[in-house]
PDB file of C-alpha atoms in Angstrom:
ATOM      1  CA  UNK A   1      -9.016  12.185  19.952  1.00 45.00           C
ATOM      2  CA  UNK A   2     -12.120  10.499  21.441  1.00 51.00           C
ATOM      3  CA  UNK A   3     -13.802  10.299  18.042  1.00 53.00           C
ATOM      4  CA  UNK A   4     -10.733   8.868  16.435  1.00 51.00           C
ATOM      5  CA  UNK A   5     -10.410   6.186  19.036  1.00 54.00           C
ATOM      6  CA  UNK A   6     -14.119   5.339  18.667  1.00 78.00           C
ATOM      7  CA  UNK A   7     -13.685   4.942  14.925  1.00 85.00           C
ATOM      8  CA  UNK A   8     -10.648   2.795  15.383  1.00 90.00           C
ATOM      9  CA  UNK A   9     -12.399   0.533  17.837  1.00 92.00           C
ATOM     10  CA  UNK A  10     -15.450   0.134  15.557  1.00 92.00           C
ATOM     11  CA  UNK A  11     -13.329  -0.769  12.519  1.00 93.00           C
ATOM     12  CA  UNK A  12     -11.084  -3.128  14.542  1.00 95.00           C
ATOM     13  CA  UNK A  13     -14.068  -4.933  15.897  1.00 94.00           C
ATOM     14  CA  UNK A  14     -15.599  -5.283  12.430  1.00 95.00           C
ATOM     15  CA  UNK A  15     -12.443  -6.951  11.042  1.00 97.00           C
ATOM     16  CA  UNK A  16     -11.942  -9.020  14.128  1.00 97.00           C
ATOM     17  CA  UNK A  17     -15.333 -10.545  13.566  1.00 96.00           C
ATOM     18  CA  UNK A  18     -14.443 -11.092   9.784  1.00 97.00           C
ATOM     19  CA  UNK A  19     -10.972 -12.733  10.507  1.00 97.00           C
ATOM     20  CA  UNK A  20     -12.187 -16.359  11.008  1.00 96.00           C
ATOM     21  CA  UNK A  21     -13.772 -16.535   7.637  1.00 97.00           C
ATOM     22  CA  UNK A  22     -11.764 -13.918   5.750  1.00 96.00           C
ATOM     23  CA  UNK A  23      -9.621 -16.351   3.925  1.00 96.00           C
ATOM     24  CA  UNK A  24     -12.523 -18.318   2.453  1.00 96.00           C
ATOM     25  CA  UNK A  25     -12.479 -15.895  -0.458  1.00 95.00           C
ATOM     26  CA  UNK A  26      -9.917 -17.196  -2.997  1.00 95.00           C
ATOM     27  CA  UNK A  27      -8.252 -13.779  -3.485  1.00 94.00           C
ATOM     28  CA  UNK A  28      -7.937 -13.325   0.332  1.00 96.00           C
ATOM     29  CA  UNK A  29      -6.626 -16.655   1.448  1.00 96.00           C
ATOM     30  CA  UNK A  30      -4.722 -17.384  -1.855  1.00 96.00           C
ATOM     31  CA  UNK A  31      -5.247 -21.158  -1.169  1.00 93.00           C
ATOM     32  CA  UNK A  32      -5.278 -21.975  -4.834  1.00 96.00           C
ATOM     33  CA  UNK A  33      -1.760 -22.546  -6.181  1.00 97.00           C
ATOM     34  CA  UNK A  34      -2.637 -20.753  -9.521  1.00 97.00           C
ATOM     35  CA  UNK A  35      -3.985 -17.679  -7.594  1.00 97.00           C
ATOM     36  CA  UNK A  36      -1.010 -17.611  -5.254  1.00 97.00           C
ATOM     37  CA  UNK A  37       1.419 -17.935  -8.126  1.00 98.00           C
ATOM     38  CA  UNK A  38      -0.319 -15.187 -10.078  1.00 98.00           C
ATOM     39  CA  UNK A  39      -0.046 -12.736  -7.153  1.00 98.00           C
ATOM     40  CA  UNK A  40       3.563 -13.697  -6.630  1.00 98.00           C
ATOM     41  CA  UNK A  41       4.441 -12.906 -10.242  1.00 98.00           C
ATOM     42  CA  UNK A  42       2.851  -9.490  -9.955  1.00 98.00           C
ATOM     43  CA  UNK A  43       4.557  -8.622  -6.729  1.00 98.00           C
ATOM     44  CA  UNK A  44       7.886  -9.599  -8.199  1.00 97.00           C
ATOM     45  CA  UNK A  45       7.335  -7.119 -10.991  1.00 97.00           C
ATOM     46  CA  UNK A  46       6.188  -4.190  -8.815  1.00 98.00           C
ATOM     47  CA  UNK A  47       8.469  -4.550  -5.795  1.00 97.00           C
ATOM     48  CA  UNK A  48      12.323  -4.039  -6.006  1.00 96.00           C
ATOM     49  CA  UNK A  49      14.481  -7.123  -6.008  1.00 96.00           C
ATOM     50  CA  UNK A  50      14.888  -8.984  -2.728  1.00 97.00           C
ATOM     51  CA  UNK A  51      15.935  -8.412  -0.028  1.00 96.00           C
ATOM     52  CA  UNK A  52      13.994  -5.258   0.139  1.00 97.00           C
ATOM     53  CA  UNK A  53      12.271  -3.647   3.139  1.00 97.00           C
ATOM     54  CA  UNK A  54       8.679  -3.941   2.342  1.00 98.00           C
ATOM     55  CA  UNK A  55       5.740  -2.524   4.406  1.00 98.00           C
ATOM     56  CA  UNK A  56       2.468  -4.200   3.892  1.00 98.00           C
ATOM     57  CA  UNK A  57      -0.340  -1.968   5.261  1.00 98.00           C
ATOM     58  CA  UNK A  58      -3.723  -3.392   5.952  1.00 98.00           C
ATOM     59  CA  UNK A  59      -2.054  -6.735   5.784  1.00 98.00           C
ATOM     60  CA  UNK A  60      -5.202  -8.617   7.047  1.00 98.00           C
ATOM     61  CA  UNK A  61      -4.329 -12.319   7.500  1.00 98.00           C
ATOM     62  CA  UNK A  62      -0.958 -11.899   5.927  1.00 98.00           C
ATOM     63  CA  UNK A  63      -1.474 -13.566   2.582  1.00 98.00           C
ATOM     64  CA  UNK A  64       0.677 -10.992   0.600  1.00 98.00           C
ATOM     65  CA  UNK A  65       3.199 -10.665   3.536  1.00 98.00           C
ATOM     66  CA  UNK A  66       3.638 -14.439   3.279  1.00 98.00           C
ATOM     67  CA  UNK A  67       4.315 -14.202  -0.525  1.00 98.00           C
ATOM     68  CA  UNK A  68       6.739 -11.333   0.068  1.00 98.00           C
ATOM     69  CA  UNK A  69       8.620 -13.058   2.803  1.00 98.00           C
ATOM     70  CA  UNK A  70       8.830 -16.217   0.695  1.00 98.00           C
ATOM     71  CA  UNK A  71      10.456 -14.131  -2.000  1.00 98.00           C
ATOM     72  CA  UNK A  72      13.177 -13.104   0.390  1.00 98.00           C
ATOM     73  CA  UNK A  73      11.934  -9.738   1.352  1.00 98.00           C
ATOM     74  CA  UNK A  74      12.118  -8.189   4.828  1.00 97.00           C
ATOM     75  CA  UNK A  75       8.511  -7.710   5.486  1.00 98.00           C
ATOM     76  CA  UNK A  76       6.579  -5.684   8.066  1.00 98.00           C
ATOM     77  CA  UNK A  77       2.792  -5.934   8.223  1.00 98.00           C
ATOM     78  CA  UNK A  78       0.446  -3.598   9.884  1.00 98.00           C
ATOM     79  CA  UNK A  79      -3.275  -4.068  10.489  1.00 98.00           C
ATOM     80  CA  UNK A  80      -5.760  -2.449  13.023  1.00 97.00           C
ATOM     81  CA  UNK A  81      -7.409  -5.804  13.805  1.00 97.00           C
ATOM     82  CA  UNK A  82      -5.684  -7.987  16.473  1.00 98.00           C
ATOM     83  CA  UNK A  83      -7.398 -11.109  15.134  1.00 98.00           C
ATOM     84  CA  UNK A  84      -6.147 -10.440  11.634  1.00 98.00           C
ATOM     85  CA  UNK A  85      -2.539  -9.940  12.999  1.00 98.00           C
ATOM     86  CA  UNK A  86      -2.856 -13.133  15.015  1.00 98.00           C
ATOM     87  CA  UNK A  87      -3.743 -15.039  11.810  1.00 98.00           C
ATOM     88  CA  UNK A  88      -0.923 -13.387   9.811  1.00 98.00           C
ATOM     89  CA  UNK A  89       1.762 -14.329  12.508  1.00 98.00           C
ATOM     90  CA  UNK A  90       0.390 -17.924  12.400  1.00 97.00           C
ATOM     91  CA  UNK A  91       0.806 -18.107   8.652  1.00 97.00           C
ATOM     92  CA  UNK A  92       4.388 -16.873   8.778  1.00 98.00           C
ATOM     93  CA  UNK A  93       5.288 -19.268  11.666  1.00 97.00           C
ATOM     94  CA  UNK A  94       3.666 -22.261   9.954  1.00 97.00           C
ATOM     95  CA  UNK A  95       5.646 -21.485   6.790  1.00 97.00           C
ATOM     96  CA  UNK A  96       8.847 -21.082   8.727  1.00 98.00           C
ATOM     97  CA  UNK A  97       9.317 -17.532   7.503  1.00 97.00           C
ATOM     98  CA  UNK A  98      10.370 -14.392   9.338  1.00 95.00           C
ATOM     99  CA  UNK A  99       8.481 -11.192   9.289  1.00 96.00           C
ATOM    100  CA  UNK A 100       7.179  -8.573  11.756  1.00 96.00           C
ATOM    101  CA  UNK A 101       3.421  -7.904  12.015  1.00 97.00           C
ATOM    102  CA  UNK A 102       2.054  -5.109  14.141  1.00 97.00           C
ATOM    103  CA  UNK A 103      -1.393  -4.105  15.364  1.00 98.00           C
ATOM    104  CA  UNK A 104      -1.783  -0.411  14.427  1.00 97.00           C
ATOM    105  CA  UNK A 105      -3.517   2.038  12.188  1.00 96.00           C
ATOM    106  CA  UNK A 106      -2.420   1.344   8.601  1.00 97.00           C
ATOM    107  CA  UNK A 107      -3.293   4.848   7.660  1.00 97.00           C
ATOM    108  CA  UNK A 108      -0.554   6.239   9.977  1.00 97.00           C
ATOM    109  CA  UNK A 109       1.557   3.109  10.701  1.00 97.00           C
ATOM    110  CA  UNK A 110       3.680   2.899  13.870  1.00 95.00           C
ATOM    111  CA  UNK A 111       6.882   2.440  11.976  1.00 95.00           C
ATOM    112  CA  UNK A 112       9.876   4.779  11.410  1.00 91.00           C
ATOM    113  CA  UNK A 113      10.246   6.695   8.090  1.00 86.00           C
ATOM    114  CA  UNK A 114      13.155   8.374   6.405  1.00 86.00           C
ATOM    115  CA  UNK A 115      15.451  10.560   8.334  1.00 72.00           C
ATOM    116  CA  UNK A 116      15.858  14.197   7.040  1.00 60.00           C
ATOM    117  CA  UNK A 117      19.478  15.057   6.048  1.00 53.00           C
ATOM    118  CA  UNK A 118      21.367  17.145   8.779  1.00 50.00           C
ATOM    119  CA  UNK A 119      20.284  20.807   8.615  1.00 49.00           C
ATOM    120  CA  UNK A 120      16.932  20.078   6.886  1.00 48.00           C
ATOM    121  CA  UNK A 121      13.793  20.945   8.763  1.00 45.00           C
ATOM    122  CA  UNK A 122      10.543  19.162   8.413  1.00 42.00           C
ATOM    123  CA  UNK A 123       8.537  20.805   5.727  1.00 42.00           C
ATOM    124  CA  UNK A 124      11.416  22.998   4.489  1.00 42.00           C
ATOM    125  CA  UNK A 125      12.938  22.222   1.191  1.00 43.00           C
ATOM    126  CA  UNK A 126      14.547  23.929  -1.856  1.00 44.00           C
ATOM    127  CA  UNK A 127      13.064  21.346  -4.160  1.00 42.00           C
ATOM    128  CA  UNK A 128      10.114  22.913  -5.990  1.00 39.00           C
ATOM    129  CA  UNK A 129       8.630  19.331  -6.366  1.00 39.00           C
ATOM    130  CA  UNK A 130       8.889  18.481  -2.576  1.00 43.00           C
ATOM    131  CA  UNK A 131       5.715  17.393  -0.771  1.00 42.00           C
ATOM    132  CA  UNK A 132       4.565  20.062   1.700  1.00 45.00           C
ATOM    133  CA  UNK A 133       5.051  18.917   5.303  1.00 43.00           C
ATOM    134  CA  UNK A 134       7.296  15.988   4.396  1.00 45.00           C
ATOM    135  CA  UNK A 135      10.984  16.301   5.193  1.00 45.00           C
ATOM    136  CA  UNK A 136      13.426  15.237   2.314  1.00 45.00           C
ATOM    137  CA  UNK A 137      14.750  11.820   2.746  1.00 43.00           C
ATOM    138  CA  UNK A 138      18.494  10.820   2.773  1.00 45.00           C
ATOM    139  CA  UNK A 139      19.506   8.166   0.244  1.00 46.00           C
ATOM    140  CA  UNK A 140      19.263   4.749   1.770  1.00 50.00           C
ATOM    141  CA  UNK A 141      16.670   5.666   4.395  1.00 73.00           C
ATOM    142  CA  UNK A 142      12.998   4.631   4.422  1.00 92.00           C
ATOM    143  CA  UNK A 143      11.221   1.640   3.003  1.00 97.00           C
ATOM    144  CA  UNK A 144      11.959   0.170  -0.405  1.00 97.00           C
ATOM    145  CA  UNK A 145       8.295  -0.439  -1.056  1.00 98.00           C
ATOM    146  CA  UNK A 146       4.922   0.106   0.613  1.00 98.00           C
ATOM    147  CA  UNK A 147       2.211  -2.332  -0.563  1.00 98.00           C
ATOM    148  CA  UNK A 148      -1.431  -1.661   0.149  1.00 98.00           C
ATOM    149  CA  UNK A 149      -4.277  -3.900  -1.062  1.00 98.00           C
ATOM    150  CA  UNK A 150      -7.947  -2.882  -0.858  1.00 97.00           C
ATOM    151  CA  UNK A 151      -7.445  -0.486   2.005  1.00 97.00           C
ATOM    152  CA  UNK A 152      -8.204   2.950   0.738  1.00 97.00           C
ATOM    153  CA  UNK A 153     -12.040   2.433   0.778  1.00 94.00           C
ATOM    154  CA  UNK A 154     -11.966   1.787   4.561  1.00 93.00           C
ATOM    155  CA  UNK A 155     -10.273   5.126   5.508  1.00 95.00           C
ATOM    156  CA  UNK A 156     -12.047   8.325   6.609  1.00 94.00           C
ATOM    157  CA  UNK A 157      -9.147  10.404   5.218  1.00 96.00           C
ATOM    158  CA  UNK A 158      -7.559   8.441   2.282  1.00 97.00           C
ATOM    159  CA  UNK A 159      -5.619  11.494   1.052  1.00 97.00           C
ATOM    160  CA  UNK A 160      -3.829  11.980   4.284  1.00 97.00           C
ATOM    161  CA  UNK A 161      -3.039   8.263   4.319  1.00 98.00           C
ATOM    162  CA  UNK A 162      -1.489   8.496   0.756  1.00 98.00           C
ATOM    163  CA  UNK A 163       0.731  11.465   1.871  1.00 97.00           C
ATOM    164  CA  UNK A 164       1.828   9.471   4.961  1.00 97.00           C
ATOM    165  CA  UNK A 165       2.668   6.355   2.873  1.00 98.00           C
ATOM    166  CA  UNK A 166       4.711   8.319   0.280  1.00 97.00           C
ATOM    167  CA  UNK A 167       6.585   9.915   3.186  1.00 95.00           C
ATOM    168  CA  UNK A 168       7.724   6.552   4.418  1.00 97.00           C
ATOM    169  CA  UNK A 169       9.503   5.534   1.189  1.00 97.00           C
ATOM    170  CA  UNK A 170      13.173   6.045   0.467  1.00 95.00           C
ATOM    171  CA  UNK A 171      14.010   8.222  -2.472  1.00 93.00           C
ATOM    172  CA  UNK A 172      12.989   6.117  -5.631  1.00 94.00           C
ATOM    173  CA  UNK A 173      10.945   3.623  -3.431  1.00 96.00           C
ATOM    174  CA  UNK A 174       7.817   2.052  -4.819  1.00 97.00           C
ATOM    175  CA  UNK A 175       4.168   2.567  -3.649  1.00 98.00           C
ATOM    176  CA  UNK A 176       1.958  -0.322  -4.777  1.00 98.00           C
ATOM    177  CA  UNK A 177      -1.751   0.362  -4.477  1.00 98.00           C
ATOM    178  CA  UNK A 178      -4.029  -2.512  -5.446  1.00 98.00           C
ATOM    179  CA  UNK A 179      -7.561  -1.172  -5.586  1.00 98.00           C
ATOM    180  CA  UNK A 180     -10.904  -1.267  -7.304  1.00 97.00           C
ATOM    181  CA  UNK A 181     -14.366   0.054  -7.584  1.00 95.00           C
ATOM    182  CA  UNK A 182     -17.025  -2.557  -6.343  1.00 86.00           C
ATOM    183  CA  UNK A 183     -20.057  -0.397  -5.721  1.00 70.00           C
ATOM    184  CA  UNK A 184     -21.675   1.852  -8.459  1.00 64.00           C
ATOM    185  CA  UNK A 185     -24.127   3.690  -6.144  1.00 57.00           C
ATOM    186  CA  UNK A 186     -23.576   7.408  -5.840  1.00 55.00           C
ATOM    187  CA  UNK A 187     -23.232   7.168  -2.035  1.00 57.00           C
ATOM    188  CA  UNK A 188     -22.185   3.618  -0.969  1.00 65.00           C
ATOM    189  CA  UNK A 189     -22.809   3.016   2.591  1.00 74.00           C
ATOM    190  CA  UNK A 190     -20.094   2.226   5.142  1.00 82.00           C
ATOM    191  CA  UNK A 191     -20.181  -1.339   6.606  1.00 87.00           C
ATOM    192  CA  UNK A 192     -19.005  -0.127  10.032  1.00 87.00           C
ATOM    193  CA  UNK A 193     -22.220   1.248  11.516  1.00 80.00           C
ATOM    194  CA  UNK A 194     -22.606   3.580  14.478  1.00 80.00           C
ATOM    195  CA  UNK A 195     -19.531   5.265  15.868  1.00 81.00           C
ATOM    196  CA  UNK A 196     -17.557   5.170  12.576  1.00 86.00           C
ATOM    197  CA  UNK A 197     -16.617   8.187  10.516  1.00 91.00           C
ATOM    198  CA  UNK A 198     -17.839   8.709   6.986  1.00 91.00           C
ATOM    199  CA  UNK A 199     -15.830   6.959   4.236  1.00 93.00           C
ATOM    200  CA  UNK A 200     -15.275   9.197   1.169  1.00 93.00           C
ATOM    201  CA  UNK A 201     -14.270   6.112  -0.890  1.00 94.00           C
ATOM    202  CA  UNK A 202     -16.682   3.511   0.483  1.00 91.00           C
ATOM    203  CA  UNK A 203     -17.410   1.077  -2.317  1.00 91.00           C
ATOM    204  CA  UNK A 204     -13.888   1.487  -3.811  1.00 94.00           C
ATOM    205  CA  UNK A 205     -12.048   4.221  -5.641  1.00 95.00           C
ATOM    206  CA  UNK A 206     -12.228   4.713  -9.469  1.00 95.00           C
ATOM    207  CA  UNK A 207      -8.960   4.565 -11.356  1.00 97.00           C
ATOM    208  CA  UNK A 208      -9.109   8.241 -12.329  1.00 97.00           C
ATOM    209  CA  UNK A 209      -9.788   9.439  -8.845  1.00 96.00           C
ATOM    210  CA  UNK A 210      -6.706   7.561  -7.421  1.00 97.00           C
ATOM    211  CA  UNK A 211      -4.504   8.642 -10.246  1.00 97.00           C
ATOM    212  CA  UNK A 212      -5.445  12.271  -9.534  1.00 97.00           C
ATOM    213  CA  UNK A 213      -4.750  11.920  -5.863  1.00 97.00           C
ATOM    214  CA  UNK A 214      -1.383  10.232  -6.333  1.00 97.00           C
ATOM    215  CA  UNK A 215      -0.162  12.571  -9.170  1.00 96.00           C
ATOM    216  CA  UNK A 216       1.279  15.371  -6.958  1.00 96.00           C
ATOM    217  CA  UNK A 217       2.895  13.104  -4.513  1.00 96.00           C
ATOM    218  CA  UNK A 218       5.228  10.919  -6.674  1.00 97.00           C
ATOM    219  CA  UNK A 219       7.773  11.156  -9.496  1.00 96.00           C
ATOM    220  CA  UNK A 220       5.932   8.697 -11.842  1.00 96.00           C
ATOM    221  CA  UNK A 221       3.335   5.957 -11.833  1.00 96.00           C
ATOM    222  CA  UNK A 222       1.635   3.381 -13.996  1.00 97.00           C
ATOM    223  CA  UNK A 223      -1.853   1.886 -13.855  1.00 98.00           C
ATOM    224  CA  UNK A 224      -2.219  -1.861 -14.432  1.00 98.00           C
ATOM    225  CA  UNK A 225      -5.744  -3.197 -15.147  1.00 98.00           C
ATOM    226  CA  UNK A 226      -6.439  -6.418 -13.240  1.00 98.00           C
ATOM    227  CA  UNK A 227     -10.101  -7.125 -13.875  1.00 97.00           C
ATOM    228  CA  UNK A 228      -9.364  -9.206 -16.832  1.00 96.00           C
ATOM    229  CA  UNK A 229      -7.413 -11.986 -15.161  1.00 97.00           C
ATOM    230  CA  UNK A 230      -9.750 -14.263 -13.366  1.00 97.00           C
ATOM    231  CA  UNK A 231      -6.966 -16.359 -11.840  1.00 97.00           C
ATOM    232  CA  UNK A 232      -6.198 -13.383  -9.483  1.00 97.00           C
ATOM    233  CA  UNK A 233      -9.675 -13.426  -8.119  1.00 97.00           C
ATOM    234  CA  UNK A 234     -10.501 -17.050  -8.128  1.00 95.00           C
ATOM    235  CA  UNK A 235     -12.992 -16.443 -10.969  1.00 96.00           C
ATOM    236  CA  UNK A 236     -14.272 -13.834 -13.479  1.00 96.00           C
ATOM    237  CA  UNK A 237     -15.120 -10.449 -12.095  1.00 95.00           C
ATOM    238  CA  UNK A 238     -17.205  -7.645 -13.685  1.00 93.00           C
ATOM    239  CA  UNK A 239     -16.176  -4.705 -11.680  1.00 94.00           C
ATOM    240  CA  UNK A 240     -13.153  -2.416 -11.792  1.00 96.00           C
ATOM    241  CA  UNK A 241      -9.825  -3.727 -10.338  1.00 97.00           C
ATOM    242  CA  UNK A 242      -6.476  -2.358 -10.876  1.00 98.00           C
ATOM    243  CA  UNK A 243      -3.060  -1.508  -9.422  1.00 98.00           C
ATOM    244  CA  UNK A 244      -1.238   1.889  -9.258  1.00 98.00           C
ATOM    245  CA  UNK A 245       2.407   1.416  -8.962  1.00 98.00           C
ATOM    246  CA  UNK A 246       4.338   4.652  -8.223  1.00 97.00           C
ATOM    247  CA  UNK A 247       7.921   5.689  -7.706  1.00 96.00           C
ATOM    248  CA  UNK A 248       8.806   8.124  -5.014  1.00 95.00           C
ATOM    249  CA  UNK A 249      10.777  11.259  -5.833  1.00 90.00           C
ATOM    250  CA  UNK A 250      14.660  11.304  -5.626  1.00 77.00           C
ATOM    251  CA  UNK A 251      15.994  13.568  -2.891  1.00 58.00           C
ATOM    252  CA  UNK A 252      18.554  15.997  -4.177  1.00 45.00           C
ATOM    253  CA  UNK A 253      20.436  18.939  -2.707  1.00 41.00           C
ATOM    254  CA  UNK A 254      20.226  22.266  -4.435  1.00 39.00           C
ATOM    255  CA  UNK A 255      23.834  22.165  -5.551  1.00 40.00           C
ATOM    256  CA  UNK A 256      23.218  18.794  -7.318  1.00 42.00           C
ATOM    257  CA  UNK A 257      20.750  20.532  -9.828  1.00 41.00           C
ATOM    258  CA  UNK A 258      17.884  18.736 -11.463  1.00 41.00           C
ATOM    259  CA  UNK A 259      18.338  15.060 -12.489  1.00 42.00           C
ATOM    260  CA  UNK A 260      19.759  14.472 -15.907  1.00 43.00           C
ATOM    261  CA  UNK A 261      17.877  12.275 -18.479  1.00 40.00           C
ATOM    262  CA  UNK A 262      20.496   9.488 -18.054  1.00 44.00           C
ATOM    263  CA  UNK A 263      19.882   9.294 -14.312  1.00 43.00           C
ATOM    264  CA  UNK A 264      16.064   9.142 -14.805  1.00 38.00           C
ATOM    265  CA  UNK A 265      16.353   6.386 -17.378  1.00 41.00           C
ATOM    266  CA  UNK A 266      18.845   4.385 -15.278  1.00 47.00           C
ATOM    267  CA  UNK A 267      16.384   4.701 -12.216  1.00 43.00           C
ATOM    268  CA  UNK A 268      13.500   3.475 -14.338  1.00 40.00           C
ATOM    269  CA  UNK A 269      15.453   0.393 -15.305  1.00 42.00           C
ATOM    270  CA  UNK A 270      16.120  -0.689 -11.691  1.00 45.00           C
TER     271      UNK A 270
END
């Protein structure tokens, strides 16, 4: 536990120091109307229709949380950095929008997840496609969407974080992972320095690696290339940037049998 607390304090201090200048980057602060509108359009495609319960993990200064709240969603943001959270709260307040932002570990956020149906035990399920260690969710429970942007590279155990995030979704909920690969070195270094744990995906995560990691956890996913749209980033980029948008599995009791094709197609159109 001491090592984990040390890692958390090192990471929080790093991002606290970055918070005052974080929004100077056009894709961080979204201060250009065109950039802001481009991200709003993408979020509208990827997140269920408002008012949805949306969890923004690693929310930073709250730029995406602000767009989601403005679209009519019920947003909760989580970030390890108190300075980032202070900035996010100020953005929402200045815009006259409501939303909850919490200081906490985005890899294991301090928010409730789905409730297992009566009689089900954590980790026990008759569904052969169930995620080990994750109790089945009752319809209507959990988050409608979990949105995570440029966070996985900062985590010492990104695979555990992915499992945790999927476990927070309601059946059929969306996981939106906006990621990239910015360093081509075989062993990119962590920016955090002494006291921090190694980062398996320092420098970003290639598309194929994230697809392989998410494959066993979700019902379906799509990958959206983003490098070719300079408006999103405030100018042209020459590295790998993309989004993986995944749908959580639907919880079914054994007597219901497998979902029929018509049900799957109907869910895909929602």
